Amino acid sequence: MNPFWKVFLSSLEFIFMQRNSQEKAADVENVPPVISTPHHYLISIHRDRLFFVSVIQTEVPPLFVIEFLHRVADTFQDYFGECSEAAIKDNVVIVYELLEEMLDNGFPLATESNILKELIKPPTILRSVVNSITGSSNVGDTLPTGQLSNIPWRRAGVKYTNNEAYFDVVEEIDAIIDKSGSTVFAEIQGVIDACIKLSGMPDLSLSFMNPRLLDDVSFHPCIRFKRWESERVLSFIPPDGNFRLISYRVSSQNLVAIPVYVKHSISFKENSSCGRFDITIGPKQNMGKTIEGITVTVHMPKVVLNMNLTPTQGSYTFDPVTKVLTWDVGKITPQKLPSLKGLVNLQSGAPKPEENPSLNIQFKIQQLAISGLKVNRLDMYGEKYKPFKGVKYVTKAGKFQVRT
Amino acid sequence: MTDSKYFTTTKKGEIFELKAELNSDKKEKKKEAVKKVIASMTVGKDVSALFPDVVNCMQTDNLELKKLVYLYLMNYAKSQPDMAIMAVNTFVKDCEDPNPLIRALAVRTMGCIRVDKITEYLCEPLRKCLKDEDPYVRKTAAVCVAKLHDINAQLVEDQGFLDTLKDLISDSNPMVVANAVAALSEIAESHPSSNLLDLNPQSINKLLTALNECTEWGQIFILDCLANYTPKDDREAQSICERVTPRLSHANSAVVLSAVKVLMKFMEMLSKDLDYYGTLLKKLAPPLVTLLSAEPELQYVALRNINLIVQKRPEILKHEMKVFFVKYNDPIYVKLEKLDIMIRLASQANIAQVLAELKEYATEVDVDFVRKAVRAIGRCAIKVEQSAERCVSTLLDLIQTKVNYVVQEAIVVIKDIFRKYPNKYESVIATLCENLDSLDEPEARAAMIWIVGEYAERIDNADELLESFLEGFHDESTQVQLQLLTAIVKLFLKKPTETQELVQQVLSLATQDSDNPDLRDRGYIYWRLLSTDPVAAKEVVLAEKPLISEETDLIEPTLLDELICYIGTLASVYHKPPSAFVEGGRGVVHKSLPPRTASSESTESPETAPAGAPSSEQPDVIPTQGDLLGDLLNLDLGPPVSGPPLATSSVQMGAVDLLGGGLDSLMGDEPEGIGGPNFVAPPAAAVPANLGASMGSGLSDLFDLTSGVGTLSGSYVAPKAVWLPAMKAKGLEISGTFTRQVGSISMDLQLTNKALQVMTDFAIQFNRNSFGLAPAAPLQVHAPLSPNQTVEISLPLNTVGSVMKMEPLNNLQVAVKNNIDVFYFSTLYPLHILFVEDGKMDRQMFLATWKDIPNENEAQFQIRDCPLNAEAVSSRLQSSNIFTVAKRNVEGQDMLYQSLKLTNGIWVLAELRIQPSNPSFTLSLKCRAPEVSQHVYQAYETILKN
């Protein structure tokens, strides 16, 4: 660790520097996260069009820094609703106060949002009005209760009139499908996000119908690992509010169902300034649920000037500058499969493009966890009241790509 | 109302206005003003003029205002040290505040104010806070010790804070433990020799307990600290591993990677027969794969580390090939890393999939990525023999696309495939020749020319093809010229009848019209060979070539082992040991994997590496660009250079060695015999011979001087000095000096018995020291030493003893034993006894090294009142093994460029400026281990002035 690493925020300045030093990195997303300069190391993350940069002078674990920077960005998001240059400028003093609380001389202090919120109140319009009238400040002056207890993520004395515990099981399918429609690679990235509004110190246990699905799991620190190892039950005293309980990965190929298929034919004629484009989407293993919110994005080759297409449903746009085709499909009805056909205009005289554009597909299936994961029951100990409980499932496309 | 308004005020008189507001009576106005000041500070405006006004706001019960003022103080205290003192009182008062939050805040802020005067006041409050009843304050204070140590290390040691910090490791609160560990690790990093983190099974146990309960960041500190521990046997290693594995499921990726580091390191100690070993291997794969689903920045760091892990233990991820498949919207830095790992994991079992993927990548948009993908196909062919045929046909398909850079890259790799599998795929030559005209990159042209030359007998129009290249001979790059020369000579040897004219043409082009010495030399060699003995020429030029082998870019095994110890750090991202890039190299500790020490009898030898692991043998390596030329020349007789291009030069390795012992001393169980806290000379008992002491030593000094002059054939020898006065050693007086003659160092001692009894049974021992000086033979005092007798002994020394960095660097602690007692003394040895005889650096090397060493490492000294001229200086220094590499006269000044090498391989480069009229010389020293410069300068002084 090093006494001097400071987090400072800048967006344009840094990108500019990058452009100078490395012409190829003109594409902001491609700035490598660890850069060495003659005297320092710069470790950066790119979030919401902002770079968060940390300057390092001596050996320090880069992941430590990157994790921390992401935590900073999350905190800003949490406090200001968005993590943008404007939000940071508007709240520069709070930003300063937050950074001060989060980091002491290179040592992270408080990074749990529960604790931070006790120390520094998030800005609200009401509060700033009240503050300016009463002269009170938005900095708490008592020691945050969780800071030192063995459950640093929860504050004491939480009170709700309606006690609720909601869990969202969200699964994303990452897949690469090759030209012929067979799966090159597929896995499910799942998370269980919780929204817990329970009074006092509730001790929860969450059990699953089929816990054996979960063999590669990352836990929130609140989960008792031993209990999971021996009984496959998630037992924990939850933080207050929204948090990610676990994230997991299901990778065995046979467990990953691919809910949609795409028929495609994209061709460019040699020595002519046009090509054909034709894609059709249909449901595959959808477990009887409706697939909705489908969007197809295609990065067309540079020589494509324009596209003249007809969708059977939904609408499409083509941006001639970025060459991105976006087709907003909507729902699939099995009776009539949505398709998009038409002509592609190429720059005349240019050779026909070598690369084949990949199709990037987004979709959503409500009320289904594609891995088959099911919550069995939620029990609460330690408090007397009966909480209201709920579990919601949703499956989405993650990085879902179809090669053509 | 937002804060952005603070950024907008740019009118003149702003400071003045702020000043008024800061001094306002209204609290709210004050606070607003401080906020404005902070905002101005953020955007880089200088608001230091407001220092006194802001400090005045400090005494407030409003916590927000207090925090803002503290923020300001941290920023400006350094530029206004005198004003900062004004704040001290408030700090001290705040450290006593009933609210622990304020106590902690005060001690935290004081630590961040890097002003010497303030640090003195900090000690008392800090001491109280370290023992505060509130753990929040204790943990903050622990970090503050590390901050203070960075400002004033001596103060921290004198005040005994380090011991308090060590006690905190046993604190009841896990957070305090974690912060104490973090603080101690940071301090230990800058003082590798200090035995701060004394890890033993008990303290490890405490750390493991705290590990379960502290925050994620604390877990990282503790895991990193655990990684430095060496368990005593495999049982202990296993039990630690068992307690660390749950961390692999942590949501924080840095915790996961630190846990992986601990496991990878301790795994080394576990026997492979153990069931647990297999379990551990299985447990390591999922967390590593999970890291790849995180944000791209995390992925990148994870991939760089996985690259190391895959090289060390390929079995962990051998079934996980697919997660490394590239998605088209991955950032390019992720793509390139994934590709690299894919090739490392490629095996017969998965080669079909890999090839299909690589072929897919070869049609992507990004040129760099496509090139690397094409190259990867070639590497697969060379690595997995069964796939070679498929790879070649894939490459041919790619050549058919006629995309310029794809074709060129493909030709370069096909050349390597030809070398690996001679006489197998030559049928494709025809296809290659079709693309001759489209090649515009030197590497591809050179590769193509090599192919034509190598297979000249099968290509009917080889002479025409080569001739076509010859037209623009002088416009080609050197690489292509050399290749063309060789190829035409080969062609001539194969088809002498038709190509005589061609070969003469190229030889004359190379020898007469070229400025390039390499090219000329090669031309002449061929010419002579051909003209004297064509048969011999054939044997040489068309000799059997050594095969190239499968793995490329492998990290050398010893470096790899070291890097495994640095998993998760910058070193692992750059694949270089920290000594190679951390600035100033302060306290770089050489880490190594623990040896396998089985408590149970294991039949397996410790060297046995996992099957197929790269470390099992040093594989040959495909020559990189530079070596390629040499190989293609076909003149080289040995196998291609093995040992990959290691970034560190020998000089840097030396720097590592100097401090290499640091870890030993950190981990050593007990200081052996001498040194450490025991190192206090026992108080002298009654000394009867007290009286004669001064006279005796005076005499012996005179005597020594003469004897010293007599032996002045080696480097300069200082007159003997009294090291251990008789008073302190119960009558034994020791004086001595160090000499160096023809490569051997010795310690000339003179022992005088000033006691009333006979002394016998002499022995000598050195404590570990910076350069590993140690007696090469026992101390030989043949006869008992009777009262008032003096004996002269020359004790030969070597530099293979254990190493520990001393302060000062040339400090040597010695223990002498006789029948009466053991006596300790310490002495400083002149550094020039360590200057070795082969310390003359080649001029080119000197220049390159001088440029290579960063300017911060340069130290300048004045050598005053030295009447010698340049020649005399040079010859005198030379006798002490400081060699003059070059001499220059610039505007009347003589500049001597000198080099010397220390016994541990550290090079020191010097520039000595001598003005004829001025007896003061200026000495500039450059060295990768700048801490020696001061001592080298002292050596110069001593040599030149005596």
PDB file of C-alpha atoms in Angstrom, chain A residues 61-250:
ATOM      1  CA  PRO A  61      -2.684  -5.076  -5.838  1.00  0.00           C
ATOM      2  CA  PRO A  62      -4.411  -3.588  -8.912  1.00  0.00           C
ATOM      3  CA  LEU A  63      -7.591  -5.539  -8.296  1.00  0.00           C
ATOM      4  CA  PHE A  64      -7.778  -3.968  -4.885  1.00  0.00           C
ATOM      5  CA  VAL A  65      -7.737  -0.560  -6.525  1.00  0.00           C
ATOM      6  CA  ILE A  66     -10.125  -1.488  -9.308  1.00  0.00           C
ATOM      7  CA  GLU A  67     -12.606  -3.005  -6.869  1.00  0.00           C
ATOM      8  CA  PHE A  68     -12.352   0.088  -4.771  1.00  0.00           C
ATOM      9  CA  LEU A  69     -12.917   2.394  -7.722  1.00  0.00           C
ATOM     10  CA  HIS A  70     -15.989   0.437  -8.688  1.00  0.00           C
ATOM     11  CA  ARG A  71     -17.181   0.775  -5.137  1.00  0.00           C
ATOM     12  CA  VAL A  72     -16.677   4.535  -5.346  1.00  0.00           C
ATOM     13  CA  ALA A  73     -18.659   4.678  -8.551  1.00  0.00           C
ATOM     14  CA  ASP A  74     -21.404   2.533  -7.007  1.00  0.00           C
ATOM     15  CA  THR A  75     -21.556   4.855  -4.039  1.00  0.00           C
ATOM     16  CA  PHE A  76     -21.927   7.926  -6.250  1.00  0.00           C
ATOM     17  CA  GLN A  77     -24.637   6.176  -8.177  1.00  0.00           C
ATOM     18  CA  ASP A  78     -26.333   5.335  -4.940  1.00  0.00           C
ATOM     19  CA  TYR A  79     -26.072   8.863  -3.560  1.00  0.00           C
ATOM     20  CA  PHE A  80     -26.782  10.939  -6.619  1.00  0.00           C
ATOM     21  CA  GLY A  81     -28.975   8.609  -8.643  1.00  0.00           C
ATOM     22  CA  GLU A  82     -26.549   8.781 -11.534  1.00  0.00           C
ATOM     23  CA  CYS A  83     -22.823   8.703 -11.843  1.00  0.00           C
ATOM     24  CA  SER A  84     -22.146  11.505 -14.286  1.00  0.00           C
ATOM     25  CA  GLU A  85     -19.861  14.457 -14.546  1.00  0.00           C
ATOM     26  CA  ALA A  86     -22.752  16.776 -13.810  1.00  0.00           C
ATOM     27  CA  ALA A  87     -23.813  14.841 -10.718  1.00  0.00           C
ATOM     28  CA  ILE A  88     -20.286  14.911  -9.364  1.00  0.00           C
ATOM     29  CA  LYS A  89     -19.923  18.623 -10.009  1.00  0.00           C
ATOM     30  CA  ASP A  90     -23.253  19.334  -8.427  1.00  0.00           C
ATOM     31  CA  ASN A  91     -22.261  17.507  -5.286  1.00  0.00           C
ATOM     32  CA  VAL A  92     -18.566  18.129  -5.157  1.00  0.00           C
ATOM     33  CA  VAL A  93     -18.479  18.667  -1.419  1.00  0.00           C
ATOM     34  CA  ILE A  94     -20.332  15.461  -0.706  1.00  0.00           C
ATOM     35  CA  VAL A  95     -17.999  13.701  -3.134  1.00  0.00           C
ATOM     36  CA  TYR A  96     -15.073  15.001  -1.165  1.00  0.00           C
ATOM     37  CA  GLU A  97     -16.621  13.984   2.119  1.00  0.00           C
ATOM     38  CA  LEU A  98     -17.387  10.536   0.766  1.00  0.00           C
ATOM     39  CA  LEU A  99     -13.902   9.967  -0.558  1.00  0.00           C
ATOM     40  CA  GLU A 100     -12.557  11.096   2.775  1.00  0.00           C
ATOM     41  CA  GLU A 101     -14.728   8.572   4.584  1.00  0.00           C
ATOM     42  CA  MET A 102     -14.004   5.776   2.143  1.00  0.00           C
ATOM     43  CA  LEU A 103     -10.272   6.071   2.038  1.00  0.00           C
ATOM     44  CA  ASP A 104      -7.654   6.951   4.591  1.00  0.00           C
ATOM     45  CA  ASN A 105      -4.182   7.250   3.200  1.00  0.00           C
ATOM     46  CA  GLY A 106      -4.666   4.337   0.874  1.00  0.00           C
ATOM     47  CA  PHE A 107      -6.518   2.217   3.369  1.00  0.00           C
ATOM     48  CA  PRO A 108     -10.208   1.765   2.663  1.00  0.00           C
ATOM     49  CA  LEU A 109     -12.301   2.812   5.621  1.00  0.00           C
ATOM     50  CA  ALA A 110     -16.025   2.506   5.166  1.00  0.00           C
ATOM     51  CA  THR A 111     -17.294   1.205   1.859  1.00  0.00           C
ATOM     52  CA  GLU A 112     -20.635  -0.264   2.929  1.00  0.00           C
ATOM     53  CA  SER A 113     -23.381   2.018   1.737  1.00  0.00           C
ATOM     54  CA  ASN A 114     -25.326   1.478   4.964  1.00  0.00           C
ATOM     55  CA  ILE A 115     -22.515   2.873   7.036  1.00  0.00           C
ATOM     56  CA  LEU A 116     -21.728   5.715   4.692  1.00  0.00           C
ATOM     57  CA  LYS A 117     -25.331   6.802   4.743  1.00  0.00           C
ATOM     58  CA  GLU A 118     -25.180   7.043   8.493  1.00  0.00           C
ATOM     59  CA  LEU A 119     -22.067   9.162   8.284  1.00  0.00           C
ATOM     60  CA  ILE A 120     -23.078  11.335   5.379  1.00  0.00           C
ATOM     61  CA  LYS A 121     -26.686  11.753   4.483  1.00  0.00           C
ATOM     62  CA  PRO A 122     -27.480  11.486   0.798  1.00  0.00           C
ATOM     63  CA  PRO A 123     -28.664  14.734  -0.708  1.00  0.00           C
ATOM     64  CA  THR A 124     -32.360  15.209  -1.161  1.00  0.00           C
ATOM     65  CA  ILE A 125     -34.156  18.326  -2.105  1.00  0.00           C
ATOM     66  CA  LEU A 126     -36.086  18.285   1.144  1.00  0.00           C
ATOM     67  CA  ARG A 127     -32.950  17.945   3.231  1.00  0.00           C
ATOM     68  CA  SER A 128     -31.089  20.767   1.567  1.00  0.00           C
ATOM     69  CA  VAL A 129     -34.082  23.012   2.172  1.00  0.00           C
ATOM     70  CA  VAL A 130     -34.304  21.913   5.780  1.00  0.00           C
ATOM     71  CA  ASN A 131     -30.574  22.293   6.241  1.00  0.00           C
ATOM     72  CA  SER A 132     -30.521  25.784   4.921  1.00  0.00           C
ATOM     73  CA  ILE A 133     -33.343  26.764   7.257  1.00  0.00           C
ATOM     74  CA  THR A 134     -32.174  25.033  10.404  1.00  0.00           C
ATOM     75  CA  GLY A 135     -28.456  25.240   9.779  1.00  0.00           C
ATOM     76  CA  SER A 136     -27.994  21.564  10.535  1.00  0.00           C
ATOM     77  CA  SER A 137     -25.525  19.614   8.461  1.00  0.00           C
ATOM     78  CA  ASN A 138     -25.717  16.466   6.477  1.00  0.00           C
ATOM     79  CA  VAL A 139     -22.851  14.850   8.301  1.00  0.00           C
ATOM     80  CA  GLY A 140     -23.829  12.479  11.068  1.00  0.00           C
ATOM     81  CA  ASP A 141     -22.024  13.024  14.311  1.00  0.00           C
ATOM     82  CA  THR A 142     -22.384   9.677  15.958  1.00  0.00           C
ATOM     83  CA  LEU A 143     -20.214   6.696  15.324  1.00  0.00           C
ATOM     84  CA  PRO A 144     -21.952   4.496  12.811  1.00  0.00           C
ATOM     85  CA  THR A 145     -23.127   1.537  14.777  1.00  0.00           C
ATOM     86  CA  GLY A 146     -22.158  -1.121  12.293  1.00  0.00           C
ATOM     87  CA  GLN A 147     -18.635   0.140  11.802  1.00  0.00           C
ATOM     88  CA  LEU A 148     -17.138  -2.091  14.437  1.00  0.00           C
ATOM     89  CA  SER A 149     -19.568  -4.786  15.258  1.00  0.00           C
ATOM     90  CA  ASN A 150     -19.116  -8.215  13.791  1.00  0.00           C
ATOM     91  CA  ILE A 151     -21.843  -7.377  11.317  1.00  0.00           C
ATOM     92  CA  PRO A 152     -20.479  -4.160   9.880  1.00  0.00           C
ATOM     93  CA  TRP A 153     -23.015  -4.222   7.061  1.00  0.00           C
ATOM     94  CA  ARG A 154     -26.070  -3.622   9.256  1.00  0.00           C
ATOM     95  CA  ARG A 155     -26.938  -0.682  11.381  1.00  0.00           C
ATOM     96  CA  ALA A 156     -28.708  -1.055  14.671  1.00  0.00           C
ATOM     97  CA  GLY A 157     -32.198   0.176  15.422  1.00  0.00           C
ATOM     98  CA  VAL A 158     -33.741  -0.338  12.011  1.00  0.00           C
ATOM     99  CA  LYS A 159     -37.518   0.150  12.138  1.00  0.00           C
ATOM    100  CA  TYR A 160     -40.162  -0.381   9.492  1.00  0.00           C
ATOM    101  CA  THR A 161     -43.917  -0.373   9.744  1.00  0.00           C
ATOM    102  CA  ASN A 162     -44.205  -2.790   6.829  1.00  0.00           C
ATOM    103  CA  ASN A 163     -41.654  -5.562   7.113  1.00  0.00           C
ATOM    104  CA  GLU A 164     -40.796  -6.919   3.694  1.00  0.00           C
ATOM    105  CA  ALA A 165     -38.188  -9.165   2.144  1.00  0.00           C
ATOM    106  CA  TYR A 166     -38.008  -9.461  -1.626  1.00  0.00           C
ATOM    107  CA  PHE A 167     -35.609 -11.495  -3.709  1.00  0.00           C
ATOM    108  CA  ASP A 168     -34.971 -11.152  -7.415  1.00  0.00           C
ATOM    109  CA  VAL A 169     -33.385 -14.131  -9.106  1.00  0.00           C
ATOM    110  CA  VAL A 170     -31.887 -12.677 -12.275  1.00  0.00           C
ATOM    111  CA  GLU A 171     -30.127 -14.914 -14.758  1.00  0.00           C
ATOM    112  CA  GLU A 172     -28.245 -13.729 -17.792  1.00  0.00           C
ATOM    113  CA  ILE A 173     -27.297 -16.038 -20.612  1.00  0.00           C
ATOM    114  CA  ASP A 174     -23.879 -15.417 -22.124  1.00  0.00           C
ATOM    115  CA  ALA A 175     -23.548 -17.311 -25.327  1.00  0.00           C
ATOM    116  CA  ILE A 176     -21.743 -17.479 -28.617  1.00  0.00           C
ATOM    117  CA  ILE A 177     -23.690 -19.193 -31.389  1.00  0.00           C
ATOM    118  CA  ASP A 178     -21.850 -19.989 -34.571  1.00  0.00           C
ATOM    119  CA  LYS A 179     -22.970 -19.605 -38.181  1.00  0.00           C
ATOM    120  CA  SER A 180     -24.644 -22.973 -38.336  1.00  0.00           C
ATOM    121  CA  GLY A 181     -26.659 -22.345 -35.190  1.00  0.00           C
ATOM    122  CA  SER A 182     -24.753 -24.620 -32.857  1.00  0.00           C
ATOM    123  CA  THR A 183     -23.628 -23.331 -29.499  1.00  0.00           C
ATOM    124  CA  VAL A 184     -19.936 -22.552 -29.231  1.00  0.00           C
ATOM    125  CA  PHE A 185     -20.088 -21.390 -25.690  1.00  0.00           C
ATOM    126  CA  ALA A 186     -22.864 -20.761 -23.220  1.00  0.00           C
ATOM    127  CA  GLU A 187     -23.113 -20.081 -19.562  1.00  0.00           C
ATOM    128  CA  ILE A 188     -25.495 -18.513 -17.124  1.00  0.00           C
ATOM    129  CA  GLN A 189     -24.482 -15.669 -14.878  1.00  0.00           C
ATOM    130  CA  GLY A 190     -27.000 -15.508 -12.120  1.00  0.00           C
ATOM    131  CA  VAL A 191     -27.485 -13.170  -9.210  1.00  0.00           C
ATOM    132  CA  ILE A 192     -29.908 -12.999  -6.364  1.00  0.00           C
ATOM    133  CA  ASP A 193     -30.572  -9.395  -5.473  1.00  0.00           C
ATOM    134  CA  ALA A 194     -32.383  -8.702  -2.273  1.00  0.00           C
ATOM    135  CA  CYS A 195     -34.445  -5.825  -1.042  1.00  0.00           C
ATOM    136  CA  ILE A 196     -34.818  -6.274   2.675  1.00  0.00           C
ATOM    137  CA  LYS A 197     -36.809  -3.921   4.820  1.00  0.00           C
ATOM    138  CA  LEU A 198     -36.994  -5.675   8.162  1.00  0.00           C
ATOM    139  CA  SER A 199     -36.900  -4.187  11.637  1.00  0.00           C
ATOM    140  CA  GLY A 200     -34.369  -5.134  14.251  1.00  0.00           C
ATOM    141  CA  MET A 201     -31.809  -7.889  13.747  1.00  0.00           C
ATOM    142  CA  PRO A 202     -33.519 -10.530  11.633  1.00  0.00           C
ATOM    143  CA  ASP A 203     -31.622 -13.745  10.955  1.00  0.00           C
ATOM    144  CA  LEU A 204     -32.736 -15.234   7.656  1.00  0.00           C
ATOM    145  CA  SER A 205     -32.248 -18.586   6.010  1.00  0.00           C
ATOM    146  CA  LEU A 206     -33.024 -19.106   2.389  1.00  0.00           C
ATOM    147  CA  SER A 207     -33.171 -22.638   0.991  1.00  0.00           C
ATOM    148  CA  PHE A 208     -33.452 -23.866  -2.568  1.00  0.00           C
ATOM    149  CA  MET A 209     -35.266 -26.748  -4.230  1.00  0.00           C
ATOM    150  CA  ASN A 210     -32.139 -27.632  -6.173  1.00  0.00           C
ATOM    151  CA  PRO A 211     -29.090 -26.164  -4.447  1.00  0.00           C
ATOM    152  CA  ARG A 212     -26.797 -28.537  -6.296  1.00  0.00           C
ATOM    153  CA  LEU A 213     -27.024 -26.252  -9.304  1.00  0.00           C
ATOM    154  CA  LEU A 214     -24.920 -23.765  -7.403  1.00  0.00           C
ATOM    155  CA  ASP A 215     -21.337 -24.940  -7.358  1.00  0.00           C
ATOM    156  CA  ASP A 216     -19.579 -21.733  -8.315  1.00  0.00           C
ATOM    157  CA  VAL A 217     -20.907 -19.019  -6.053  1.00  0.00           C
ATOM    158  CA  SER A 218     -19.674 -15.674  -4.699  1.00  0.00           C
ATOM    159  CA  PHE A 219     -21.265 -14.581  -1.483  1.00  0.00           C
ATOM    160  CA  HIS A 220     -22.046 -11.323   0.186  1.00  0.00           C
ATOM    161  CA  PRO A 221     -19.933 -11.196   3.358  1.00  0.00           C
ATOM    162  CA  CYS A 222     -23.063 -11.577   5.468  1.00  0.00           C
ATOM    163  CA  ILE A 223     -23.564 -15.216   4.460  1.00  0.00           C
ATOM    164  CA  ARG A 224     -22.344 -17.897   6.835  1.00  0.00           C
ATOM    165  CA  PHE A 225     -20.061 -19.998   4.714  1.00  0.00           C
ATOM    166  CA  LYS A 226     -19.961 -23.019   7.040  1.00  0.00           C
ATOM    167  CA  ARG A 227     -23.716 -23.399   6.978  1.00  0.00           C
ATOM    168  CA  TRP A 228     -23.681 -23.367   3.193  1.00  0.00           C
ATOM    169  CA  GLU A 229     -20.898 -25.929   3.042  1.00  0.00           C
ATOM    170  CA  SER A 230     -22.692 -28.332   5.340  1.00  0.00           C
ATOM    171  CA  GLU A 231     -26.391 -27.798   4.611  1.00  0.00           C
ATOM    172  CA  ARG A 232     -26.555 -25.839   1.360  1.00  0.00           C
ATOM    173  CA  VAL A 233     -28.693 -23.209   3.024  1.00  0.00           C
ATOM    174  CA  LEU A 234     -28.033 -19.478   2.812  1.00  0.00           C
ATOM    175  CA  SER A 235     -28.065 -18.232   6.369  1.00  0.00           C
ATOM    176  CA  PHE A 236     -27.429 -14.561   7.054  1.00  0.00           C
ATOM    177  CA  ILE A 237     -28.243 -11.382   8.914  1.00  0.00           C
ATOM    178  CA  PRO A 238     -29.046  -9.109   5.978  1.00  0.00           C
ATOM    179  CA  PRO A 239     -27.871  -5.544   5.401  1.00  0.00           C
ATOM    180  CA  ASP A 240     -30.647  -3.024   5.374  1.00  0.00           C
ATOM    181  CA  GLY A 241     -32.032  -2.139   1.972  1.00  0.00           C
ATOM    182  CA  ASN A 242     -30.889  -3.269  -1.464  1.00  0.00           C
ATOM    183  CA  PHE A 243     -27.902  -5.509  -1.899  1.00  0.00           C
ATOM    184  CA  ARG A 244     -26.586  -8.452  -3.924  1.00  0.00           C
ATOM    185  CA  LEU A 245     -26.875 -11.622  -1.881  1.00  0.00           C
ATOM    186  CA  ILE A 246     -25.040 -14.039  -4.138  1.00  0.00           C
ATOM    187  CA  SER A 247     -23.843 -14.287  -7.669  1.00  0.00           C
ATOM    188  CA  TYR A 248     -23.353 -17.629  -9.314  1.00  0.00           C
ATOM    189  CA  ARG A 249     -22.357 -19.228 -12.553  1.00  0.00           C
ATOM    190  CA  VAL A 250     -23.828 -22.277 -14.231  1.00  0.00           C
TER     191      VAL A 250
END
